[in-house]
PDB file of C-alpha atoms in Angstrom:
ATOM      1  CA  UNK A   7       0.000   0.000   0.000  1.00  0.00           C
ATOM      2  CA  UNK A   8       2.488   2.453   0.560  1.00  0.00           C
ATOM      3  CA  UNK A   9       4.656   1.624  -2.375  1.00  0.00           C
ATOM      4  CA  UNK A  10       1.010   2.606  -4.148  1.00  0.00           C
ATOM      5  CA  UNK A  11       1.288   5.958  -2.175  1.00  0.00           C
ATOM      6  CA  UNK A  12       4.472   6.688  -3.102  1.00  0.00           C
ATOM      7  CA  UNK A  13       4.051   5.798  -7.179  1.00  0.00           C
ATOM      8  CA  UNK A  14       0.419   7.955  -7.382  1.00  0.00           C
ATOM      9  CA  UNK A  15       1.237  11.424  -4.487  1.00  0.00           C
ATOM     10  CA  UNK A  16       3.622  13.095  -7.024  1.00  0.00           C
ATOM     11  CA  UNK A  17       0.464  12.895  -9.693  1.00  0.00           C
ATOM     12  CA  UNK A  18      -2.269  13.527  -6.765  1.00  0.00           C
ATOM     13  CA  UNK A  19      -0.115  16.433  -5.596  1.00  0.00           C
ATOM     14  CA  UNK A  20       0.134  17.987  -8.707  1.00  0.00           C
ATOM     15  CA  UNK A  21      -3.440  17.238 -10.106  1.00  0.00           C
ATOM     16  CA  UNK A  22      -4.630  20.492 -12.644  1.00  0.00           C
ATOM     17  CA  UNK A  23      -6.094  23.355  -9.964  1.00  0.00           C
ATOM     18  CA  UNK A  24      -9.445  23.081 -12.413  1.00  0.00           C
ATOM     19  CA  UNK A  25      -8.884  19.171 -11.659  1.00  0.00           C
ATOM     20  CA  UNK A  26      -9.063  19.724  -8.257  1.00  0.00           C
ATOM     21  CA  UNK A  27     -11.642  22.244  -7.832  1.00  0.00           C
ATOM     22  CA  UNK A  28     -14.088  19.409  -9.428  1.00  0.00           C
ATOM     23  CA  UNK A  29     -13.253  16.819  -6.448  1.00  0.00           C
ATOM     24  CA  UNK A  30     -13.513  19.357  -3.773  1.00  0.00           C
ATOM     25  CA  UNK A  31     -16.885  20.344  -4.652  1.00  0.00           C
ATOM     26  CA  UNK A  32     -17.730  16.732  -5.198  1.00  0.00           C
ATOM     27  CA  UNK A  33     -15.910  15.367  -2.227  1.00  0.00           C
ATOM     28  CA  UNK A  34     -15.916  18.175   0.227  1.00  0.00           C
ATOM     29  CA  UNK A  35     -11.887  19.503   1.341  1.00  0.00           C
ATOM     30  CA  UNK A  36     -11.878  16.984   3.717  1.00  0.00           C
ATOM     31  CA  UNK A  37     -12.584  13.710   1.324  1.00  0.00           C
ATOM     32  CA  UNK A  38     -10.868  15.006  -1.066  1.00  0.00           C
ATOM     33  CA  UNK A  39      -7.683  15.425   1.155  1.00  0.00           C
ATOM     34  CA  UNK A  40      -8.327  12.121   2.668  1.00  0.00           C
ATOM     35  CA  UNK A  41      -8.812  10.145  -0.904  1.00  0.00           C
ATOM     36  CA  UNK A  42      -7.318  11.748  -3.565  1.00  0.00           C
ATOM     37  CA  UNK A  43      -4.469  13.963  -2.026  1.00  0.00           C
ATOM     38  CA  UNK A  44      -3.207  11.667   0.280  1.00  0.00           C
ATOM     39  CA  UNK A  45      -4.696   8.606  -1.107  1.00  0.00           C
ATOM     40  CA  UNK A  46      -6.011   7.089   2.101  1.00  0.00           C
ATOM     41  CA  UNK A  47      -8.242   4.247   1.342  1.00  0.00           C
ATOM     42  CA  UNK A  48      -8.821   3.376   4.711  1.00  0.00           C
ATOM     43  CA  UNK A  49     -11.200   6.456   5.315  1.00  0.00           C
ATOM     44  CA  UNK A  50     -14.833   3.869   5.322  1.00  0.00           C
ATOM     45  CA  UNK A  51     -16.775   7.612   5.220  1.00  0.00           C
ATOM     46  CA  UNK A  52     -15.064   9.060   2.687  1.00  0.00           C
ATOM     47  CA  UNK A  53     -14.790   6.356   0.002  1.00  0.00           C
ATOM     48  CA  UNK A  54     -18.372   5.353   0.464  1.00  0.00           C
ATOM     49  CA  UNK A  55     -19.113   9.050  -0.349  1.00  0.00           C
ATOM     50  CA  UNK A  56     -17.217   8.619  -3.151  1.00  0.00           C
ATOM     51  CA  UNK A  57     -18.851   5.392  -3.911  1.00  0.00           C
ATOM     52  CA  UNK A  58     -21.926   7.366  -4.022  1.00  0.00           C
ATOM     53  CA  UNK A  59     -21.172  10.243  -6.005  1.00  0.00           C
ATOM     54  CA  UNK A  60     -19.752   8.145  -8.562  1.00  0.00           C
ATOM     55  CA  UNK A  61     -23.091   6.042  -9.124  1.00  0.00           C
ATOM     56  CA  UNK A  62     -25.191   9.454  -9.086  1.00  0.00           C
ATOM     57  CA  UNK A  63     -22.886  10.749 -12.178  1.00  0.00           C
ATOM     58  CA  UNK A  64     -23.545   7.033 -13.970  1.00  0.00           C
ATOM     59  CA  UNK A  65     -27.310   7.237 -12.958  1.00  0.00           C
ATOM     60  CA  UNK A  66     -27.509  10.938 -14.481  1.00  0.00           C
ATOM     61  CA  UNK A  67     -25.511   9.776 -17.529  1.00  0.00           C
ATOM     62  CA  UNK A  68     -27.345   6.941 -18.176  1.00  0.00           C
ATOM     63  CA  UNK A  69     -30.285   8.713 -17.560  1.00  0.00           C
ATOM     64  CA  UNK A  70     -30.122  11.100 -20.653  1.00  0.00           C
ATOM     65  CA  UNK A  71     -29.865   7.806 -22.924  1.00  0.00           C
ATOM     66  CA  UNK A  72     -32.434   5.863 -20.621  1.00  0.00           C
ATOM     67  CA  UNK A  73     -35.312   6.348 -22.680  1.00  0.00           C
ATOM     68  CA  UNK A  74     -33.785   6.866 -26.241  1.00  0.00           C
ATOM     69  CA  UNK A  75     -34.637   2.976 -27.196  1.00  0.00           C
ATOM     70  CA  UNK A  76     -38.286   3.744 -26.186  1.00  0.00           C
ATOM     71  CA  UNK A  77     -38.550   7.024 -28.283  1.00  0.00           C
ATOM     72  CA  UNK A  78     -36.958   4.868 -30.820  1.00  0.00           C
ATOM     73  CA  UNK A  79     -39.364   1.859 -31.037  1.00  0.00           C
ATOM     74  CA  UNK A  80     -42.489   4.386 -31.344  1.00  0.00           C
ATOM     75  CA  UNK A  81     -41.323   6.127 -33.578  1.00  0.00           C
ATOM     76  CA  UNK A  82     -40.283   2.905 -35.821  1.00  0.00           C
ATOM     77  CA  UNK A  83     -43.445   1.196 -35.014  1.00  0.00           C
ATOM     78  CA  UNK A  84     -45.586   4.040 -34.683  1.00  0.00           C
ATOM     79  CA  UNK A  85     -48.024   2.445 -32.535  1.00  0.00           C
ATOM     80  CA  UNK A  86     -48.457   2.845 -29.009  1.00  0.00           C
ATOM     81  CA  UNK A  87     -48.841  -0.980 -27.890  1.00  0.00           C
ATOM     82  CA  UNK A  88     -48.226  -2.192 -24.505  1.00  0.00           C
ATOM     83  CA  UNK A  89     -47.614   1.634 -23.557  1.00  0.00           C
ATOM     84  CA  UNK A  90     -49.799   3.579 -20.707  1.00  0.00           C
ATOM     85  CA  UNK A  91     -50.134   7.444 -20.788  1.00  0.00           C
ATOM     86  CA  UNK A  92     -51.516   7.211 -17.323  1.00  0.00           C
ATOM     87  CA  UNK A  93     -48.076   5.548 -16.290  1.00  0.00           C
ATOM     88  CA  UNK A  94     -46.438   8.540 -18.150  1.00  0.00           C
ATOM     89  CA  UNK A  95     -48.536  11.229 -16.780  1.00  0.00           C
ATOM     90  CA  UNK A  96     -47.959   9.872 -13.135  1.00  0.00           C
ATOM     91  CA  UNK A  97     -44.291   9.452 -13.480  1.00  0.00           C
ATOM     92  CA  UNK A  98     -43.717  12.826 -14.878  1.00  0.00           C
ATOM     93  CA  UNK A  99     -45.693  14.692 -12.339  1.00  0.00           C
ATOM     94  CA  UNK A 100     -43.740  12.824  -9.704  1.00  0.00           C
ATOM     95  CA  UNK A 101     -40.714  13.868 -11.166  1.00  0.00           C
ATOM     96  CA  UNK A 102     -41.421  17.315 -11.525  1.00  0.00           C
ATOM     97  CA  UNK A 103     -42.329  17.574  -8.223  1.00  0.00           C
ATOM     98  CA  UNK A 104     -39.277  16.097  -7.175  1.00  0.00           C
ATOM     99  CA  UNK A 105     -36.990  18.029  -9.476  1.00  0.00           C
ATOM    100  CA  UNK A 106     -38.393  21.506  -7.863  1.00  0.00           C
ATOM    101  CA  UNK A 107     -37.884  19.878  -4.297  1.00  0.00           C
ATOM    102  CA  UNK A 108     -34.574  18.917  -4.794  1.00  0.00           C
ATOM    103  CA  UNK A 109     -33.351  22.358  -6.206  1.00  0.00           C
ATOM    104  CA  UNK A 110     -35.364  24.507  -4.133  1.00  0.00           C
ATOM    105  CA  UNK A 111     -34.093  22.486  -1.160  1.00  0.00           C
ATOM    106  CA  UNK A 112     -30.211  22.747  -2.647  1.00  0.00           C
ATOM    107  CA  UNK A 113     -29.576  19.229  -2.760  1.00  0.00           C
ATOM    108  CA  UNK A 114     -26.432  18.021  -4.152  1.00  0.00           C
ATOM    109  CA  UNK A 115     -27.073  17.584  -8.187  1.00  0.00           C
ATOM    110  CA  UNK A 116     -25.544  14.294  -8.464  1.00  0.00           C
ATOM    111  CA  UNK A 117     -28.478  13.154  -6.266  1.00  0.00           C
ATOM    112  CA  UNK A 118     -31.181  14.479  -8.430  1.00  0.00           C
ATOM    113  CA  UNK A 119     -29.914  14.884 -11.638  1.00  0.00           C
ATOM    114  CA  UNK A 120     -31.759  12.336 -13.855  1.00  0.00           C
ATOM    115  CA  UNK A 121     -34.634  13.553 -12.895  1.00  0.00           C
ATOM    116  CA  UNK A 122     -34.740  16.213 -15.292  1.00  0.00           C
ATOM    117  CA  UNK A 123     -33.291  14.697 -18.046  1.00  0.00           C
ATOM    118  CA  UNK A 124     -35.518  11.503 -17.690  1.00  0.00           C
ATOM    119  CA  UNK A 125     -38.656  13.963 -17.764  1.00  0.00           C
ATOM    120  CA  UNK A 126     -37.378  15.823 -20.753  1.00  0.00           C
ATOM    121  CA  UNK A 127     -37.581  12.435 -22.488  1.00  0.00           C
ATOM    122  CA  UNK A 128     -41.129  11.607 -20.963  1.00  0.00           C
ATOM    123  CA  UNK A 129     -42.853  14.196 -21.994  1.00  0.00           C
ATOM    124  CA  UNK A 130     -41.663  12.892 -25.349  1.00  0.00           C
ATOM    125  CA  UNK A 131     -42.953   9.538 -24.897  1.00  0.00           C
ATOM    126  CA  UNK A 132     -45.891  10.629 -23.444  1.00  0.00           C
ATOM    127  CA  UNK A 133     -47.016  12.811 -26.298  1.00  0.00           C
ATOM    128  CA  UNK A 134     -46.285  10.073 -28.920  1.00  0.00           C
ATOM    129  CA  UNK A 135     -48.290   7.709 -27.020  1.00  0.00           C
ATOM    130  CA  UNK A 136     -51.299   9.819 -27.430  1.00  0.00           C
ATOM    131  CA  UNK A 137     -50.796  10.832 -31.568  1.00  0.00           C
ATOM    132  CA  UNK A 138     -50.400   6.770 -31.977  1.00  0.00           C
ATOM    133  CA  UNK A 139     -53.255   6.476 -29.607  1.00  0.00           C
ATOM    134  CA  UNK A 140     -55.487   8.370 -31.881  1.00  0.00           C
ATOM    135  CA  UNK A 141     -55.493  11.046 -29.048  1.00  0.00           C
ATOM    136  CA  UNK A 142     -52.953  13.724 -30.826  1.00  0.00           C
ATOM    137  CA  UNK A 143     -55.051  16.788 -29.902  1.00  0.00           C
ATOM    138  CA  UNK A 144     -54.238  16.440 -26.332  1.00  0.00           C
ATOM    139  CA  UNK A 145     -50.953  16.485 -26.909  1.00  0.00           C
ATOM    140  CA  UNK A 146     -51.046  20.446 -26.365  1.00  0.00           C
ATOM    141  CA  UNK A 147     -52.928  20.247 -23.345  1.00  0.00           C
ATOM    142  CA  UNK A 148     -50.371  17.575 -21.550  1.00  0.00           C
ATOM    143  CA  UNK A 149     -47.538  20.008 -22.611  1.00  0.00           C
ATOM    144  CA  UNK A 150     -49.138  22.976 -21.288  1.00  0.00           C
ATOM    145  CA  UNK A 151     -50.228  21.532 -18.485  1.00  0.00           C
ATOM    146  CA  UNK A 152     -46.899  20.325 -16.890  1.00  0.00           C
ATOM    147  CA  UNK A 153     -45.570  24.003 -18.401  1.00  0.00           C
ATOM    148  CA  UNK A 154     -47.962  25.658 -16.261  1.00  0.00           C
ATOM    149  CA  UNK A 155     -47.482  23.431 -13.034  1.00  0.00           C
ATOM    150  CA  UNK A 156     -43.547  23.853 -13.088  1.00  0.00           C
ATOM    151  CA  UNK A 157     -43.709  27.147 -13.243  1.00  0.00           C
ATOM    152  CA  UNK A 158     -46.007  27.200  -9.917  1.00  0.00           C
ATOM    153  CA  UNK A 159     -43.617  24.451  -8.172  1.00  0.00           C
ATOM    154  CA  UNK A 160     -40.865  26.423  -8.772  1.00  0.00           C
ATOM    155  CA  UNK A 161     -42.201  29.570  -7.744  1.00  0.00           C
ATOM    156  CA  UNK A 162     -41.680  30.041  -3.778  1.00  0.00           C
ATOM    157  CA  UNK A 163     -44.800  32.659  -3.624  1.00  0.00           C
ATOM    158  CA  UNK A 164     -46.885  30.416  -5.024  1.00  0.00           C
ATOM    159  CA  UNK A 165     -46.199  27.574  -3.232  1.00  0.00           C
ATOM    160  CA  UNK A 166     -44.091  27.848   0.137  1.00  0.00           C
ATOM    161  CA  UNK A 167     -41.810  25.361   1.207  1.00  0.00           C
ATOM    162  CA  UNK A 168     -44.403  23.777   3.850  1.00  0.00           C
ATOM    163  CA  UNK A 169     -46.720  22.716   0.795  1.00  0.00           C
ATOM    164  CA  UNK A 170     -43.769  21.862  -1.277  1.00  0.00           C
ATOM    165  CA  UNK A 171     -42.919  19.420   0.961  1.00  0.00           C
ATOM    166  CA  UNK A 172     -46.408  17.720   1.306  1.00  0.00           C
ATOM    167  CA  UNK A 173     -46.189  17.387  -2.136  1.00  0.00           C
ATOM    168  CA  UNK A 174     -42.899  16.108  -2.437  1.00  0.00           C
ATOM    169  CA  UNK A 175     -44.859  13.196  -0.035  1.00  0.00           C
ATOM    170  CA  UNK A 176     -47.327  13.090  -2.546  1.00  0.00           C
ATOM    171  CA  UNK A 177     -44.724  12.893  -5.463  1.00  0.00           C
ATOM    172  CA  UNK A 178     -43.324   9.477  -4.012  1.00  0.00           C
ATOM    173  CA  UNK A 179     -46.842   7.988  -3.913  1.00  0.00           C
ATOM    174  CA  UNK A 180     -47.518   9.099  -7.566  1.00  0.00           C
ATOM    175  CA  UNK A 181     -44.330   7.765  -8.719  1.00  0.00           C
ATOM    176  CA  UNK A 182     -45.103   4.173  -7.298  1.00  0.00           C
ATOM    177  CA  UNK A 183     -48.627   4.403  -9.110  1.00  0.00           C
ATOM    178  CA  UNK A 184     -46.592   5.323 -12.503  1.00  0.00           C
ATOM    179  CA  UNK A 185     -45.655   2.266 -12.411  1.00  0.00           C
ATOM    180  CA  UNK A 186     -48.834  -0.316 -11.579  1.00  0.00           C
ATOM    181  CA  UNK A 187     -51.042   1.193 -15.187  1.00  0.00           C
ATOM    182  CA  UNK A 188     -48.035   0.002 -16.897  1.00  0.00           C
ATOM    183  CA  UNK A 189     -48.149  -3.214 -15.335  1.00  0.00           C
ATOM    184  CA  UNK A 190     -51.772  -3.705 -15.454  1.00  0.00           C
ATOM    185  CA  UNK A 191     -51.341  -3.109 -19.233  1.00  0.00           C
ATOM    186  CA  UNK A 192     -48.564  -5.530 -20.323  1.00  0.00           C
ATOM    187  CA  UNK A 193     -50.551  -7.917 -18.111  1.00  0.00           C
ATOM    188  CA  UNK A 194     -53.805  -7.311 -19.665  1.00  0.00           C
ATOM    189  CA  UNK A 195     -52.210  -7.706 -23.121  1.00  0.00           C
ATOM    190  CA  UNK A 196     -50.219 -10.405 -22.390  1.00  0.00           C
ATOM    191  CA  UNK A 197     -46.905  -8.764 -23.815  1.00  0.00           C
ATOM    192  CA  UNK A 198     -44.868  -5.821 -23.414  1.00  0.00           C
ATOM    193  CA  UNK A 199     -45.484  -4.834 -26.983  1.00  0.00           C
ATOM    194  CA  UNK A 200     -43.112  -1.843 -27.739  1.00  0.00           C
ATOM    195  CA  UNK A 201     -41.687  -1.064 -24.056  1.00  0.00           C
ATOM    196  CA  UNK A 202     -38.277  -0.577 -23.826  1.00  0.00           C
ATOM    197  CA  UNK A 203     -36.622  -3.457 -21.973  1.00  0.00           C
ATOM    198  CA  UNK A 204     -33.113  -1.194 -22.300  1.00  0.00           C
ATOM    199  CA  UNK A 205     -35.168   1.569 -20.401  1.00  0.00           C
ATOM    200  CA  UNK A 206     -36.745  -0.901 -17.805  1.00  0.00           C
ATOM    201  CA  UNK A 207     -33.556  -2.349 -16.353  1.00  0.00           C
ATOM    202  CA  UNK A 208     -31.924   1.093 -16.469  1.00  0.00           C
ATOM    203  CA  UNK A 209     -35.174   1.898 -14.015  1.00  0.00           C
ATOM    204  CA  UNK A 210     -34.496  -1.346 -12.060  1.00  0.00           C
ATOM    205  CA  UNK A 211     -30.444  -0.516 -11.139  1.00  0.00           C
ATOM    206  CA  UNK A 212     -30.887   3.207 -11.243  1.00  0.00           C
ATOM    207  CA  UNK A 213     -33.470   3.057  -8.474  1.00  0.00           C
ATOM    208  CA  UNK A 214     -31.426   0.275  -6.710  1.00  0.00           C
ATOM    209  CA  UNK A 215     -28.108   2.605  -6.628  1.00  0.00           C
ATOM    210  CA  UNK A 216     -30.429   5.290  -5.672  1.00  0.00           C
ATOM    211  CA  UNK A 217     -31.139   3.991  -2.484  1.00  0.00           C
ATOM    212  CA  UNK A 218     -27.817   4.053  -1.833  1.00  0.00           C
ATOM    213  CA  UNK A 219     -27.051   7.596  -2.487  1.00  0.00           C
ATOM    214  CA  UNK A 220     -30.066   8.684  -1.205  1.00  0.00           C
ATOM    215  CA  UNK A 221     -28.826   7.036   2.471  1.00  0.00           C
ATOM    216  CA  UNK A 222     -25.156   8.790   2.039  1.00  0.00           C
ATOM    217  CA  UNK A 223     -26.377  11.934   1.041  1.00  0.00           C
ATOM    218  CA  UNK A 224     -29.668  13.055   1.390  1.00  0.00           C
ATOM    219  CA  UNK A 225     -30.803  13.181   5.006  1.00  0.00           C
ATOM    220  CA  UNK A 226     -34.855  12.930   3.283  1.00  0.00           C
ATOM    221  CA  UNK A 227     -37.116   9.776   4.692  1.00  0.00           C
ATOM    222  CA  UNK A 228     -39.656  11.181   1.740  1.00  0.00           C
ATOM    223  CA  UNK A 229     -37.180  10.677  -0.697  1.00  0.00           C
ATOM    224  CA  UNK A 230     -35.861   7.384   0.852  1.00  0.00           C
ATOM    225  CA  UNK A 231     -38.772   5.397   0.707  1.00  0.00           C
ATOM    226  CA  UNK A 232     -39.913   6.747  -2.966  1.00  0.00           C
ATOM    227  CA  UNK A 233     -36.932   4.979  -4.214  1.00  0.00           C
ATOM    228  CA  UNK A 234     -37.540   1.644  -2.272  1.00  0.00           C
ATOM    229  CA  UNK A 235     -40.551   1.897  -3.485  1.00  0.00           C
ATOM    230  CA  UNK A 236     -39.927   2.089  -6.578  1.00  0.00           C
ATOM    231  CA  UNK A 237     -37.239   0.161  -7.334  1.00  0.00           C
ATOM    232  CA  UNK A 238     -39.985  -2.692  -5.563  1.00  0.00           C
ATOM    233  CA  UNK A 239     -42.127  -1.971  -8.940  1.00  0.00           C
ATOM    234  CA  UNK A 240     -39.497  -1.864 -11.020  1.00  0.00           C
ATOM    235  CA  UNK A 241     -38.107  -5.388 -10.164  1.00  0.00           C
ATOM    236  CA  UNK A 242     -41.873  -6.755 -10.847  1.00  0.00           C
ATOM    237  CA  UNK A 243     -41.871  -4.888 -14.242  1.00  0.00           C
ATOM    238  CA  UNK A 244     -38.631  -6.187 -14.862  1.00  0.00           C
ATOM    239  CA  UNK A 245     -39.993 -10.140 -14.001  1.00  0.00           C
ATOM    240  CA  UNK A 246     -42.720  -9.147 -16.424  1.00  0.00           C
ATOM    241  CA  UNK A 247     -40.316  -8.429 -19.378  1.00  0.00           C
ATOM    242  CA  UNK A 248     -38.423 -11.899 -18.983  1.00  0.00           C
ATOM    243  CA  UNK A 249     -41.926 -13.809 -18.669  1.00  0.00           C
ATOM    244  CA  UNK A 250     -43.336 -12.280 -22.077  1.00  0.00           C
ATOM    245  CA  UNK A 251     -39.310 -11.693 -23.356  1.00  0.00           C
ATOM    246  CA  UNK A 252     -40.311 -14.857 -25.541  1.00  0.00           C
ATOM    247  CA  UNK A 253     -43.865 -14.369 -25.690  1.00  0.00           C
ATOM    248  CA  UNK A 254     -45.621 -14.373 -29.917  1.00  0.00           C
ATOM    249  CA  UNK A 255     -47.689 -11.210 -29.918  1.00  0.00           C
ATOM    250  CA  UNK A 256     -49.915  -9.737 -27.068  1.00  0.00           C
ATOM    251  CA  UNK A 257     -53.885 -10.157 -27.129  1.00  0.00           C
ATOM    252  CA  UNK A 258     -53.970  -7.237 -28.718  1.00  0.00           C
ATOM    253  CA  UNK A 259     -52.105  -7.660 -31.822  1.00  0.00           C
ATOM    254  CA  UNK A 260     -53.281 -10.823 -31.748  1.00  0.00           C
ATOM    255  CA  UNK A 261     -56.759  -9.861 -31.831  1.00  0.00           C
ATOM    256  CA  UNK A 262     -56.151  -7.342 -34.882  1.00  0.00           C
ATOM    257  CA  UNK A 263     -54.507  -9.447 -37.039  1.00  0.00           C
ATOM    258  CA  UNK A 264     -57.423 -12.035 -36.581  1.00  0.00           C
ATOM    259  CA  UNK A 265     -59.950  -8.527 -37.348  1.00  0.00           C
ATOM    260  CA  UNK A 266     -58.165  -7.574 -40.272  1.00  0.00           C
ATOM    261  CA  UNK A 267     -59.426 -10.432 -42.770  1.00  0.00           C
ATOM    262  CA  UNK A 268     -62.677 -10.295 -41.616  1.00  0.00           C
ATOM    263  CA  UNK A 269     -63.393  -6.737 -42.364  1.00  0.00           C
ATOM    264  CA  UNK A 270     -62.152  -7.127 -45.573  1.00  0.00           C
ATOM    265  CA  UNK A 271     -64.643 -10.145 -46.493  1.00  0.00           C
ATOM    266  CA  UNK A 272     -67.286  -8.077 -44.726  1.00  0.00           C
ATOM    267  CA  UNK A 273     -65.761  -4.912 -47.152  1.00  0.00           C
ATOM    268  CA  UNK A 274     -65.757  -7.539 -50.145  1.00  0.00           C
ATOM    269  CA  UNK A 275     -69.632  -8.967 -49.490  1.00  0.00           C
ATOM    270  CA  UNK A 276     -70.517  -5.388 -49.471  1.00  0.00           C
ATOM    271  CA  UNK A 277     -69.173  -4.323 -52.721  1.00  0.00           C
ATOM    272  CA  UNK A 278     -70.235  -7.365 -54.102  1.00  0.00           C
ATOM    273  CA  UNK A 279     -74.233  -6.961 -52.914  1.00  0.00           C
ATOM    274  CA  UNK A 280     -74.314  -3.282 -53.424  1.00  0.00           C
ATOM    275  CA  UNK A 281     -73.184  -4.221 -57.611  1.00  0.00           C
ATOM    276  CA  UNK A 282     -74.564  -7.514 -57.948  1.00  0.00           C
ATOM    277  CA  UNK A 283     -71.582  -9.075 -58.448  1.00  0.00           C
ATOM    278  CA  UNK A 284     -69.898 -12.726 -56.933  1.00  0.00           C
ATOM    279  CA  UNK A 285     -67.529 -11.569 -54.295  1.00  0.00           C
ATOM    280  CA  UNK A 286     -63.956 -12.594 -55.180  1.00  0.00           C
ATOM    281  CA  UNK A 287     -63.390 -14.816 -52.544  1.00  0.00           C
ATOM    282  CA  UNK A 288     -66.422 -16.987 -53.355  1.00  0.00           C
ATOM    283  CA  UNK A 289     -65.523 -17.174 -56.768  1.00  0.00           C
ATOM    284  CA  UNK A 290     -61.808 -18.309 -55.808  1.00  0.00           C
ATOM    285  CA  UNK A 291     -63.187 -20.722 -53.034  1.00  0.00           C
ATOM    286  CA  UNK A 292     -65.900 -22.005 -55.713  1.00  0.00           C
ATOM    287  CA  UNK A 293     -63.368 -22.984 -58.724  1.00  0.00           C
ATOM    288  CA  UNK A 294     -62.363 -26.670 -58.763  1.00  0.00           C
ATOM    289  CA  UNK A 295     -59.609 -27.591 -61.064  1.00  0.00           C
ATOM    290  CA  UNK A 296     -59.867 -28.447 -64.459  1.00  0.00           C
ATOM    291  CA  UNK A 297     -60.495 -32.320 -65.112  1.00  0.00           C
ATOM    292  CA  UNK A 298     -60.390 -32.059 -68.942  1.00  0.00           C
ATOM    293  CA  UNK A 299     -57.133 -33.920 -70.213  1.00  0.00           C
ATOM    294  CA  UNK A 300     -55.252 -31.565 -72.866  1.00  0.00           C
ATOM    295  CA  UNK A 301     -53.793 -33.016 -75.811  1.00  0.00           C
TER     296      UNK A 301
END
């Protein structure tokens, strides 16, 4: 250990001062004495903390990719399948709840940070589920909506910090009901038809190293149990993707693809009676071959 010292002090000693100024404000003078100037490894507090703030820059990088496959398979598919809007409205209110808590509050960013980026990408979502939905004129509405609500959250006249912090209680129980419509629905359809499984195991270990930061950074029960909470329905939507990973087609497609040749024999019988005329298919299902020998 101290031959390790001795090989990596002359570099940690003379470390760039804009270098440095990044892991004091991420490590505090103290931790960043302790761990990177003297590199003391034996410091339990300090390299947990840096443990932690290492996983909340991952989680907020990851997060501004997290939800790229998703935006990616509607917009290649174009249909909405085995996507909730409800799950997507819930989610992003919790977020942007949470997003005006932590900043109003000053929280450390590395705590918080995918919060905004992963609500940048659900509004997104959320509006292509409803144009594939057949629901594309309440796409303005949703937008404006969440506009007008952020700008009230973050607004300390408008809302003090008492009532920001009873709905920052109310933000962890919307963002565990984000997450049962979208189970209901893959259930229901029996198939996870175009959700992302990139995006649901990014939810499932972001939420899981959450926890972790959350408990060696953020002194917040309210924010605390959100995350267990959550990262609870993310490991069932997570068991739900490997059940159906293998699964044909949902109900749903399913039950359109068996629709689709019917409506077009109903479409056929009705040309057919409204001109007098043998509908196509009987014709085809009527000829026998030819027993006539040529020659």
């Amino acid at each position: 250990m101290d031959a390790l010292k001795s090989a990596i002090q002359p570099i940690t000693h003379n470390l760039p001062q804009p270098i440095a100024d990044v892991g004091i404000s991420l490590l505090g003078p103290a931790c960043y004495k302790t761990l990177i100037y003297n590199v003391d490894l034996t410091a339990t507090e300090c390299v947990k903390l840096a443990i932690s703030k290492g996983l909340g820059i991952g989680i907020i990088g990851a997060s501004s990719i997290v939800k790229i496959p998703q935006l990616l398979k509607l917009l290649n598919s174009q249909s909405a399948e085995g996507l909730s809007f409800l799950s997507y409205l819930l989610e992003s209110s919790s977020y942007l709840i949470s997003l005006a808590y932590n900043v109003r509050h000053g929280f450390p960013f590395s705590t918080y940070g995918e919060t905004a980026l992963i609500l940048v990408q659900n509004i997104a979502i959320a509006s292509l589920v409803l144009k594939y939905s057949g629901r594309g004129v309440g796409v303005a509405g949703w937008v404006g909506g969440l506009a007008v609500a952020g700008a009230a959250l973050f607004n300390d006249q408008w809302i003090d910090t008492e009532k920001l912090s009873l709905l920052q209680a109310t933000a962890g129980v919307l963002g565990v009901a984000s997450k049962v419509p979208q189970i209901l629905t893959v259930w229901s359809e029996g198939g996870t038809g175009q959700l992302s499984a990139f995006a649901v195991v990014n939810y499932l270990l972001g939420s899981l190293s959450r926890i972790f930061t959350t408990l060696q950074e953020v002194d917040d029960p309210l924010i605390l149990y959100g995350f267990i909470a959550g990262f609870v329905l993310n490991a069932i939507l997570f068991l739900q993707v490997v059940y159906y990973w293998n699964a044909p087609a949902s109900k749903k497609t399913e039950s359109k693809k068996l629709a689709e040749p019917i409506a077009a024999d109903r479409k056929e019988m009705a040309r057919a009676v409204s001109s007098g005329a043998t509908p196509s298919y009987a014709n085809a299902a009527g000829k026998s071959p030819s027993t006539r020998r040529r020659g």
